[in-house]
Short mmCIF file of C-alpha atoms in Angstrom, two decimals:
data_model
loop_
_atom_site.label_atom_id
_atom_site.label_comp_id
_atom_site.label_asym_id
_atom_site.label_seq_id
_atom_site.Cartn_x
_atom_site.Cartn_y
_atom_site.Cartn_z
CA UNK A 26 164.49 130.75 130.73
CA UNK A 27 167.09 129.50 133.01
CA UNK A 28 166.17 127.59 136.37
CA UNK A 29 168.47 127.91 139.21
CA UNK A 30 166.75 125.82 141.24
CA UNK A 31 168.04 122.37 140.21
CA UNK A 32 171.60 123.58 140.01
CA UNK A 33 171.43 125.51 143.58
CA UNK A 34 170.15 121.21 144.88
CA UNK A 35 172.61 119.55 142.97
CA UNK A 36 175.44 122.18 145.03
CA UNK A 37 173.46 121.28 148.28
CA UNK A 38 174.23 117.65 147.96
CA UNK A 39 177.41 118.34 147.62
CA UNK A 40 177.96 120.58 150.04
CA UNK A 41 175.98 118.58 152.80
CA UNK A 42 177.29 115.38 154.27
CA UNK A 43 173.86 113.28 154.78
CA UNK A 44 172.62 113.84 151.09
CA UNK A 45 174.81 111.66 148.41
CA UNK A 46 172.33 110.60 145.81
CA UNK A 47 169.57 108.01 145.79
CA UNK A 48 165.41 108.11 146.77
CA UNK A 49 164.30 110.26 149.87
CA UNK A 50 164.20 107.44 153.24
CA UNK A 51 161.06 105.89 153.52
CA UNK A 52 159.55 107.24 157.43
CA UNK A 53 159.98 103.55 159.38
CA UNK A 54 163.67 103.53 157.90
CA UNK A 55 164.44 107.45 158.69
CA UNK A 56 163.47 106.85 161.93
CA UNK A 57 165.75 103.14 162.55
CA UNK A 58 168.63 105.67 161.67
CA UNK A 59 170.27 108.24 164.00
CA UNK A 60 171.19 110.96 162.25
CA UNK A 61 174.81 110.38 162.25
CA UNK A 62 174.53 106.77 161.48
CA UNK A 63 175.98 105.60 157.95
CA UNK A 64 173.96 103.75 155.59
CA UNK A 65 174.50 103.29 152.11
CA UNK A 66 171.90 101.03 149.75
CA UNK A 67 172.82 100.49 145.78
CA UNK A 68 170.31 97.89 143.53
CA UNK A 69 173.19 95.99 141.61
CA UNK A 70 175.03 96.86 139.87
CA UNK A 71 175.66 100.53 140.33
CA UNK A 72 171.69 102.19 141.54
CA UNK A 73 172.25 104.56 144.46
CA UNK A 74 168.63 103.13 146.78
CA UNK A 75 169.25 105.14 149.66
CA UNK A 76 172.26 106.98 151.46
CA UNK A 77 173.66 108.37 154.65
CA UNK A 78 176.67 109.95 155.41
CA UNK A 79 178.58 107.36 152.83
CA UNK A 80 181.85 109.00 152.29
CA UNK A 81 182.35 109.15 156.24
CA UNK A 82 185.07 107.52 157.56
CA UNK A 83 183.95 104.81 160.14
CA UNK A 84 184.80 101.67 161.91
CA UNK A 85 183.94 98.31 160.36
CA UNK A 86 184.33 96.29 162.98
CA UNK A 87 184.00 92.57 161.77
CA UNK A 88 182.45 93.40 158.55
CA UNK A 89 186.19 93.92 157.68
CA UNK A 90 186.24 90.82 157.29
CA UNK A 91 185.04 90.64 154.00
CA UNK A 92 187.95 92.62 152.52
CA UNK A 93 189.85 89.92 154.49
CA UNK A 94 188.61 87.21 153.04
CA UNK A 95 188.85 88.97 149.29
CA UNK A 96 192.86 89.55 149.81
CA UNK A 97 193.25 85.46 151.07
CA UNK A 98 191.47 84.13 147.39
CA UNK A 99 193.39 87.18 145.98
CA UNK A 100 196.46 85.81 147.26
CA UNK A 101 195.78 82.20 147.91
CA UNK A 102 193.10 80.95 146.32
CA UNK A 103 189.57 79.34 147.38
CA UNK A 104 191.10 75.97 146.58
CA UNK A 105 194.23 76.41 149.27
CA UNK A 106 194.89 74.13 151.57
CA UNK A 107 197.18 75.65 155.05
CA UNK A 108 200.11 73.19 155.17
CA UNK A 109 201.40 71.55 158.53
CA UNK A 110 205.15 70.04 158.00
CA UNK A 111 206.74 66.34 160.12
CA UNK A 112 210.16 65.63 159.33
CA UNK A 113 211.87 63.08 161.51
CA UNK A 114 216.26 63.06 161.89
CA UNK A 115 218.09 60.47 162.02
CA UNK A 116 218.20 60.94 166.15
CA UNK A 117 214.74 60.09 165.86
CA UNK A 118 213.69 63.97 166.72
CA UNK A 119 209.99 64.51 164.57
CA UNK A 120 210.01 68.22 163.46
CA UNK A 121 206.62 69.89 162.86
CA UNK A 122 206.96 73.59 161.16
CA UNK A 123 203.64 75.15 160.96
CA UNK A 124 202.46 77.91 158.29
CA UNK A 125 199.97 79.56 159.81
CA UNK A 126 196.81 77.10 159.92
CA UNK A 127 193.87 78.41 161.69
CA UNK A 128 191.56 75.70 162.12
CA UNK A 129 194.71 73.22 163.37
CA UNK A 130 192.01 71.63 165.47
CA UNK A 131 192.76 68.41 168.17
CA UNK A 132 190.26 66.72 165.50
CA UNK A 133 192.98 67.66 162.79
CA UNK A 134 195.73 66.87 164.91
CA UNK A 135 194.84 63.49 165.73
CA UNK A 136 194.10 62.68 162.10
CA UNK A 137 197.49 64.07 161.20
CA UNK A 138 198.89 62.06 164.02
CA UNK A 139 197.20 58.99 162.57
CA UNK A 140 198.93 59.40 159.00
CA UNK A 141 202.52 59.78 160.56
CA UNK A 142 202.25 57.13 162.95
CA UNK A 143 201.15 54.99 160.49
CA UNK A 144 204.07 55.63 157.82
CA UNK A 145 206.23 55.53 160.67
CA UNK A 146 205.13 51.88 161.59
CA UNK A 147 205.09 51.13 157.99
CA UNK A 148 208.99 52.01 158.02
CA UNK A 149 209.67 50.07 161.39
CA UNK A 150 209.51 53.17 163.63
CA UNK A 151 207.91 52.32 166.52
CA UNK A 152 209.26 55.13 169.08
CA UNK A 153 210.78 59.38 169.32
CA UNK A 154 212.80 60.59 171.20
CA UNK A 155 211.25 64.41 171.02
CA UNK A 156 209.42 67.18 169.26
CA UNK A 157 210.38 69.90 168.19
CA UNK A 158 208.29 73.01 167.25
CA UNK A 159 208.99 75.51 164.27
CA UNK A 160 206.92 78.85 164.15
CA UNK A 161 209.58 80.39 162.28
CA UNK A 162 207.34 81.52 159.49
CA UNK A 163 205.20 84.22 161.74
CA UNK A 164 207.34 86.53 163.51
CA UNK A 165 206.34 87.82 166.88
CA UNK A 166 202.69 89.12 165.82
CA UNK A 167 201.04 92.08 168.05
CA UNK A 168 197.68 92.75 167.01
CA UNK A 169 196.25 96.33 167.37
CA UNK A 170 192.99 96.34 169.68
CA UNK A 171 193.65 92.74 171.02
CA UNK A 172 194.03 93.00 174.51
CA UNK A 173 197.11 90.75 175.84
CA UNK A 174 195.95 89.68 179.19
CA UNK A 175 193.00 88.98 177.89
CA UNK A 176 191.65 85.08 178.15
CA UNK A 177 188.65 85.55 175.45
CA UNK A 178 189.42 83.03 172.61
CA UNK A 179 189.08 86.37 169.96
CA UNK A 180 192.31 87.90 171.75
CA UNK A 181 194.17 84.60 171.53
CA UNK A 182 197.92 85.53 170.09
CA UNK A 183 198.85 84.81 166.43
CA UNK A 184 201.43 81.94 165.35
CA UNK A 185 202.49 79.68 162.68
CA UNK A 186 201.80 76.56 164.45
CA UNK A 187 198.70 77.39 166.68
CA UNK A 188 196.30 74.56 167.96
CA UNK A 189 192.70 74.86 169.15
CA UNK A 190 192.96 78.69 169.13
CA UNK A 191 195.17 78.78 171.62
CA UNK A 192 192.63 78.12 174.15
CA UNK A 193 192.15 75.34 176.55
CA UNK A 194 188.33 75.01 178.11
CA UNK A 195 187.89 72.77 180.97
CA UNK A 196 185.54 71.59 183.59
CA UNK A 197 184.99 69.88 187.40
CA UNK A 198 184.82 66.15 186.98
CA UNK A 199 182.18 64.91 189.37
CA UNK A 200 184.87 63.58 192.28
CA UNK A 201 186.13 67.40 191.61
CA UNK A 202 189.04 66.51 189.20
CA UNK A 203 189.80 68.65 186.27
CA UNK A 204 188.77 67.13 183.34
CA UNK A 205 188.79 68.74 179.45
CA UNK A 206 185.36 70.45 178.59
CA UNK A 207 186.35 69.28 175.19
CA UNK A 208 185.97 65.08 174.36
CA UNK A 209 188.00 65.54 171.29
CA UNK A 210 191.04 67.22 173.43
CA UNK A 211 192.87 65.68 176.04
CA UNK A 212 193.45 68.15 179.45
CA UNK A 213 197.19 68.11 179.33
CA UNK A 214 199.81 68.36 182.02
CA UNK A 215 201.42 70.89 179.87
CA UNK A 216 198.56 73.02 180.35
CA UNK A 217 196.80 71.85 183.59
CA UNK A 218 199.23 73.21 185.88
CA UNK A 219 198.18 76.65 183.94
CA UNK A 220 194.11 76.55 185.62
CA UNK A 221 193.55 78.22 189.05
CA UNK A 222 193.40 75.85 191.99
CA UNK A 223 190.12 76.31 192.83
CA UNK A 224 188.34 77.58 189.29
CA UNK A 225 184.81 75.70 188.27
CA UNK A 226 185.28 75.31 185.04
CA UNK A 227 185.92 77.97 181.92
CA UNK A 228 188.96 78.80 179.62
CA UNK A 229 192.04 79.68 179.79
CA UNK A 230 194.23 81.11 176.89
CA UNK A 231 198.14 80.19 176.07
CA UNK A 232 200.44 82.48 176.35
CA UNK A 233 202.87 83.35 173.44
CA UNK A 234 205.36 80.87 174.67
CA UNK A 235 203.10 78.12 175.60
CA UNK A 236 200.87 78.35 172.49
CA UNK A 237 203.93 77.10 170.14
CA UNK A 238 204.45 74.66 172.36
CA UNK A 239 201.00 73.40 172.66
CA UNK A 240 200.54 71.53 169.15
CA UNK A 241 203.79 69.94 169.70
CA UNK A 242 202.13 68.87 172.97
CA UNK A 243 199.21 67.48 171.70
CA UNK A 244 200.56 65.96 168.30
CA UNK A 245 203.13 63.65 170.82
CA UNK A 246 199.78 62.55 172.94
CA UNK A 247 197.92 61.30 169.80
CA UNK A 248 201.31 59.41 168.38
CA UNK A 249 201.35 57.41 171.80
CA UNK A 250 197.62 56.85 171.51
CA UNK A 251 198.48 55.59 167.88
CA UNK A 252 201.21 53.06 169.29
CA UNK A 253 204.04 55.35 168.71
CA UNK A 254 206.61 55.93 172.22
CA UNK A 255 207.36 58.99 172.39
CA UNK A 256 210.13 60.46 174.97
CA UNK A 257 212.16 63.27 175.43
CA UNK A 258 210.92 67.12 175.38
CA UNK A 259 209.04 68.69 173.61
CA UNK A 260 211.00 72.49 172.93
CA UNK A 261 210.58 75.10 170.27
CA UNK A 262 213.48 74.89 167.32
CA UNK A 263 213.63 75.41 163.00
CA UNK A 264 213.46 72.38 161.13
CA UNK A 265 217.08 71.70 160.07
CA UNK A 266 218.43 71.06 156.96
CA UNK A 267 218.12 67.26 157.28
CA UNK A 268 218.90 64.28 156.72
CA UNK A 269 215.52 63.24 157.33
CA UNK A 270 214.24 59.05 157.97
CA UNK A 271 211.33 60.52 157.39
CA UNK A 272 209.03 63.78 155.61
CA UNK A 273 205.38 64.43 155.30
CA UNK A 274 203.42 67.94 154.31
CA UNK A 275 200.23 67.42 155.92
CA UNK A 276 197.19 69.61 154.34
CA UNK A 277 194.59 71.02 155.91
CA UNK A 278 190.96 68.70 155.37
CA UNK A 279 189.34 72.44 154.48
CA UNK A 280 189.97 74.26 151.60
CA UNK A 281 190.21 78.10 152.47
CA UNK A 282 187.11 78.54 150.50
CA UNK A 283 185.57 76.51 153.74
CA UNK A 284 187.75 77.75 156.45
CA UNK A 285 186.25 81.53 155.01
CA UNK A 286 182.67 80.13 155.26
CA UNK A 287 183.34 78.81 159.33
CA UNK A 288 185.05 82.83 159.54
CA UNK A 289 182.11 84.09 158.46
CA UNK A 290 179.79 81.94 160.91
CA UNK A 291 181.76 82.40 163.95
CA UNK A 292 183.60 85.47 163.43
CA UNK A 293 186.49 84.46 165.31
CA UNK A 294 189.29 87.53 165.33
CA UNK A 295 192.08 85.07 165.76
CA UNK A 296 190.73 83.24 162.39
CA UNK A 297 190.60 86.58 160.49
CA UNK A 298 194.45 87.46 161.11
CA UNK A 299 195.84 83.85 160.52
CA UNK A 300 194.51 83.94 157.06
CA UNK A 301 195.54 88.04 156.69
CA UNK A 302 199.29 87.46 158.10
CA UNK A 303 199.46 84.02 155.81
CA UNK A 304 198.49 85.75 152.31
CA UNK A 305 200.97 88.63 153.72
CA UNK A 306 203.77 85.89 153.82
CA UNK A 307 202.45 84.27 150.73
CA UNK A 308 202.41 87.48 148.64
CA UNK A 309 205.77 89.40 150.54
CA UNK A 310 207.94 86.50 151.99
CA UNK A 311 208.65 85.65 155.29
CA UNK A 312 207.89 85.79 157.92
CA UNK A 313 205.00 86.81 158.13
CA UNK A 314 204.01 90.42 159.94
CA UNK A 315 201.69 92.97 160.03
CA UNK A 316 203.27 94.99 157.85
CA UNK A 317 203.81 92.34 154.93
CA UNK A 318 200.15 91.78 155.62
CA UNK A 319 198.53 95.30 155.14
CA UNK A 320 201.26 95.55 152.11
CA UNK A 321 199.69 92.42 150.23
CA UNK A 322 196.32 93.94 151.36
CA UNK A 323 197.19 97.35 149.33
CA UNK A 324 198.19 95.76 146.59
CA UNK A 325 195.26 93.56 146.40
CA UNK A 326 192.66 96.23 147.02
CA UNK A 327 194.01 98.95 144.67
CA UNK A 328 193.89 96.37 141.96
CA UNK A 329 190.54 95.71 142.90
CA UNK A 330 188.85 99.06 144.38
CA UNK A 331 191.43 101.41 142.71
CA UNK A 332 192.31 102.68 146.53
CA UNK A 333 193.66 100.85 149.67
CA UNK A 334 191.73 101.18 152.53
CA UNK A 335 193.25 102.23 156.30
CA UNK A 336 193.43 99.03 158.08
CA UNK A 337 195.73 98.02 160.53
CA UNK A 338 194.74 94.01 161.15
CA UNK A 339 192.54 91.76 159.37
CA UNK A 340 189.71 90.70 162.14
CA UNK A 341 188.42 94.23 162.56
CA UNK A 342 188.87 94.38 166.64
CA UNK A 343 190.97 97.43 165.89
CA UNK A 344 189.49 100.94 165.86
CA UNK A 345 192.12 102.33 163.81
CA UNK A 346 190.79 100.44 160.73
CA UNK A 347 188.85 103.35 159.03
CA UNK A 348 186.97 102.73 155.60
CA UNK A 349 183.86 104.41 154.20
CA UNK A 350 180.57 102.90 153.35
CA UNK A 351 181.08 103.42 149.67
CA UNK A 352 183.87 101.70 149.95
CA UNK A 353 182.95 98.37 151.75
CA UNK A 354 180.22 98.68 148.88
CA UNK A 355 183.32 98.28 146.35
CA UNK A 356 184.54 95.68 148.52
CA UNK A 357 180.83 94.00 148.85
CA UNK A 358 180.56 94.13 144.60
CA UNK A 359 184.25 92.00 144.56
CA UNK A 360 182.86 89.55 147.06
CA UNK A 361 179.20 88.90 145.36
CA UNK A 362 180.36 85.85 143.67
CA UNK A 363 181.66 84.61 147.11
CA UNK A 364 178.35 85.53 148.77
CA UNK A 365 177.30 81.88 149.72
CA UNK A 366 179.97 82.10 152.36
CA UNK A 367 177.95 84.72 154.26
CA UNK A 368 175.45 84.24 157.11
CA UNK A 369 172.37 84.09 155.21
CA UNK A 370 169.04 84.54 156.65
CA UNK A 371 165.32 85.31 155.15
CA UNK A 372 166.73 85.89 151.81
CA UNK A 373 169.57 88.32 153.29
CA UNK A 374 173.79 87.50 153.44
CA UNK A 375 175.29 89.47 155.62
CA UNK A 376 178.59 90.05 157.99
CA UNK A 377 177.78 91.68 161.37
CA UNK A 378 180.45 93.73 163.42
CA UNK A 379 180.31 94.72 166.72
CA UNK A 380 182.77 96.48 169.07
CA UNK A 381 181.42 98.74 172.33
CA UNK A 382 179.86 101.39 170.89
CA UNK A 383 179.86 100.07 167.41
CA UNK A 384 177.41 98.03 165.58
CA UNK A 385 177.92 97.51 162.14
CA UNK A 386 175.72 95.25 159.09
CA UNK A 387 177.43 94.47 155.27
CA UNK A 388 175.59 92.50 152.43
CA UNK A 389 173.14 91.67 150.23
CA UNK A 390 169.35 91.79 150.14
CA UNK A 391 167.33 89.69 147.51
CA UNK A 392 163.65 91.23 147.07
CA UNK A 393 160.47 88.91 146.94
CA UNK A 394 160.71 91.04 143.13
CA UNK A 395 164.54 89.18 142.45
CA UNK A 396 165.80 92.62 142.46
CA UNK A 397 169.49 92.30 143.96
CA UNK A 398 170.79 95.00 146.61
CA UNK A 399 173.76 95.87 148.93
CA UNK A 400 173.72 97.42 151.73
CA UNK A 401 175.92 99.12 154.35
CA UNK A 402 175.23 99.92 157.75
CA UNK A 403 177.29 101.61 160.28
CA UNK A 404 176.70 103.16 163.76
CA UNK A 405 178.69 104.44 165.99
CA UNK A 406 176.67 105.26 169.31
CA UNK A 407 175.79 103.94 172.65
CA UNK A 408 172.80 102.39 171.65
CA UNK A 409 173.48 102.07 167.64
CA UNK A 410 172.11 98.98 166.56
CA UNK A 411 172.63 98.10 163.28
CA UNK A 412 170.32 95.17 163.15
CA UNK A 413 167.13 97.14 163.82
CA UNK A 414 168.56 99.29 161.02
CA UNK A 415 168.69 96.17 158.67
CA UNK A 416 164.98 94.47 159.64
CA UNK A 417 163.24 98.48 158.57
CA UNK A 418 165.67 98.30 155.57
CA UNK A 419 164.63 94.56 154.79
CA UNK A 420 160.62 95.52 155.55
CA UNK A 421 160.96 98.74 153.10
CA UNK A 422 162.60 96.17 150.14
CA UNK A 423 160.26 93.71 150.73
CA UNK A 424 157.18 96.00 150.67
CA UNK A 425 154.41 95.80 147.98
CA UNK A 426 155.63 98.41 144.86
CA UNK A 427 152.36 100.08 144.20
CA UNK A 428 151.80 102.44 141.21
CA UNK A 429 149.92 105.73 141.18
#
């Protein structure tokens, strides 16, 4: 005797968007989710724990990320190294070209500094006569979602040869000088004449045309402080063809593999797209752009996913980046050997996103039983909150299995 019944469910979850496989929820997670949040839970490598809504399209928000940092080892590799370029002419003119480094720190700079003015000296080169700045190999980046009169350091503008973030943070000096907020960075006239008259204390980000300018800047203070004179201007311009007294390729002291790990921790946007526009340039030639970027990002996750995702920037400030939950789960499978790199916390890894409206949760849950999981979280609400979402997910894994 035939039974329609089973057939008749299977077509219902099919046919209804919140039922995709996997157990019923358990009550104190049913009632952490709204009921058009997005959840997706699979037990490694392929179980189906619990789902919501996981073939909706949402907005990832920073856990976008992750697919951003798959397509830079993709491309790059975890051992890569963002390259920083002197050359001085025979005028005595030191070129620096940059490629796109996003943790060219003062810290970096003055150790990069140190090297040149020390093979400099070696050579009997005891003075310049000018810097020049090459961010030839980004073009003119606009990122979707970043807003451009912004002065938050996550809507600082995109370059080759970017230092400190583009941001400058200062404070009041107690005879009510301004004074750098920073002990590493010197507050620059370059950039002083830039804060309010009358401001406390805060930040204040460079503007396309003063960000290039700014590592040249700051490279020129920590030659002098090295013993190198250095005079002249210092004014955006390619690195010529040569003849060169004098070439260096300075390397980053992080490998990407660590410059991934402090993305993950401080979730800077500006990060995120240095390291998507480089592996666009890397993979697609130069310069780099958006488009080169989200083409070397295809390629990369149809080889790995077998689809390419709609993203339009690699930070995840944009709402027109639109994946499903199933799919950051592909994506989360590709990263698990990179996992480490996460935020990790009470035996969970995780990447959080958040945008107004959006709060979003992607990674992996170890069980006090070793069983392995991934999850995927997304809300889109007011008052989503995909961390209370997590902690009843996290409470339900870690619960006592009892047996009837």
């Amino acid at each position: 005797m035939k039974r329609p019944f089973p057939i008749l469910m299977g077509l219902l979850c099919l046919l209804l968007p919140g039922i995709a496989g996997g157990e019923a929820l358990p009550a104190a997670l049913a009632a952490a989710l709204h009921p058009s949040d997005v959840l997706l839970v699979t037990e490694e490598p392929h179980r189906v724990v619990y789902s919501q809504h996981p073939d909706t399209l949402s907005v990832p928000a920073s856990t976008l990320k992750i697919a951003t940092a798959l397509l830079a080892f993709e491309t790059l590799g975890e051992a890569y190294r963002f390259p920083t370029d002197a050359a001085l002419t025979e005028d005595r003119i030191l070129y620096l070209k940059g490629y796109g480094d996003p943790l060219l720190t003062s810290e970096v700079i003055e150790k990069y500094a140190g090297v040149v003015a020390k093979e400099l000296g070696a050579s009997g080169i005891d003075s310049i006569s000018g810097i020049r700045v090459d961010d030839t190999y980004f073009d003119r980046i606009t990122i979707p979602g970043v807003i451009s009169r912004s002065h938050q350091p996550y809507d600082a503008p995109n370059g080759a040869l970017c230092a400190n973030f583009n941001t400058v943070n200062y404070r009041r000096a107690k005879n009510g000088g301004l004074i750098s907020a920073e002990p590493q960075t010197p507050l620059l006239p370059f950039v002083a004449k830039r804060i309010p008259p009358n401001a406390p204390g805060g930040r204040i980000r460079l503007s396309p045309a003063e960000s290039r300018l700014y590592a040249g800047h700051l490279f020129g203070w920590f030659l002098q402080k090295r013993g190198i004179k250095v005079t002249g201007t210092v004014a955006p311009l390619p690195v010529p063809k040569g003849p060169f007294l004098y070439t260096r390729r300075l390397l980053s002291p992080w490998t990407l593999a660590e410059a991934v790990n402090k993305l993950m921790a401080f979730s800077n946007n500006f990060m995120a797209n240095q390291i998507f526009l480089a592996s666009g340039a890397h993979a697609e030639g130069t310069p780099a752009t958006l488009e080169k970027g989200r083409s070397a990002f295809c390629h990369v996750m149809t080889r790995l996913i077998t689809h390419c995702p709609a993203v339009v920037e690699g930070s995840g400030i944009s709402r027109q980046n639109q994946l499903t939950a199933r799919t950051m789960d592909a994506l989360l499978e590709q990263f698990a050997p990179y996992a480490p790199l996460l935020h990790t916390e009470g035996g969970v890894r995780y990447k959080t996103g958040t945008l107004n409206g959006v709060s979003t949760r992607a990674g992996y849950i170890t069980a006090p039983t070793g069983r392995a999981y991934r999850f995927v979280i997304f809300t889109h609400r007011a008052k989503g909150n995909a961390g209370q979402v997590l902690d009843a997910l996290k409470a339900d894994l870690s619960a006592p299995v009892t047996s009837n």
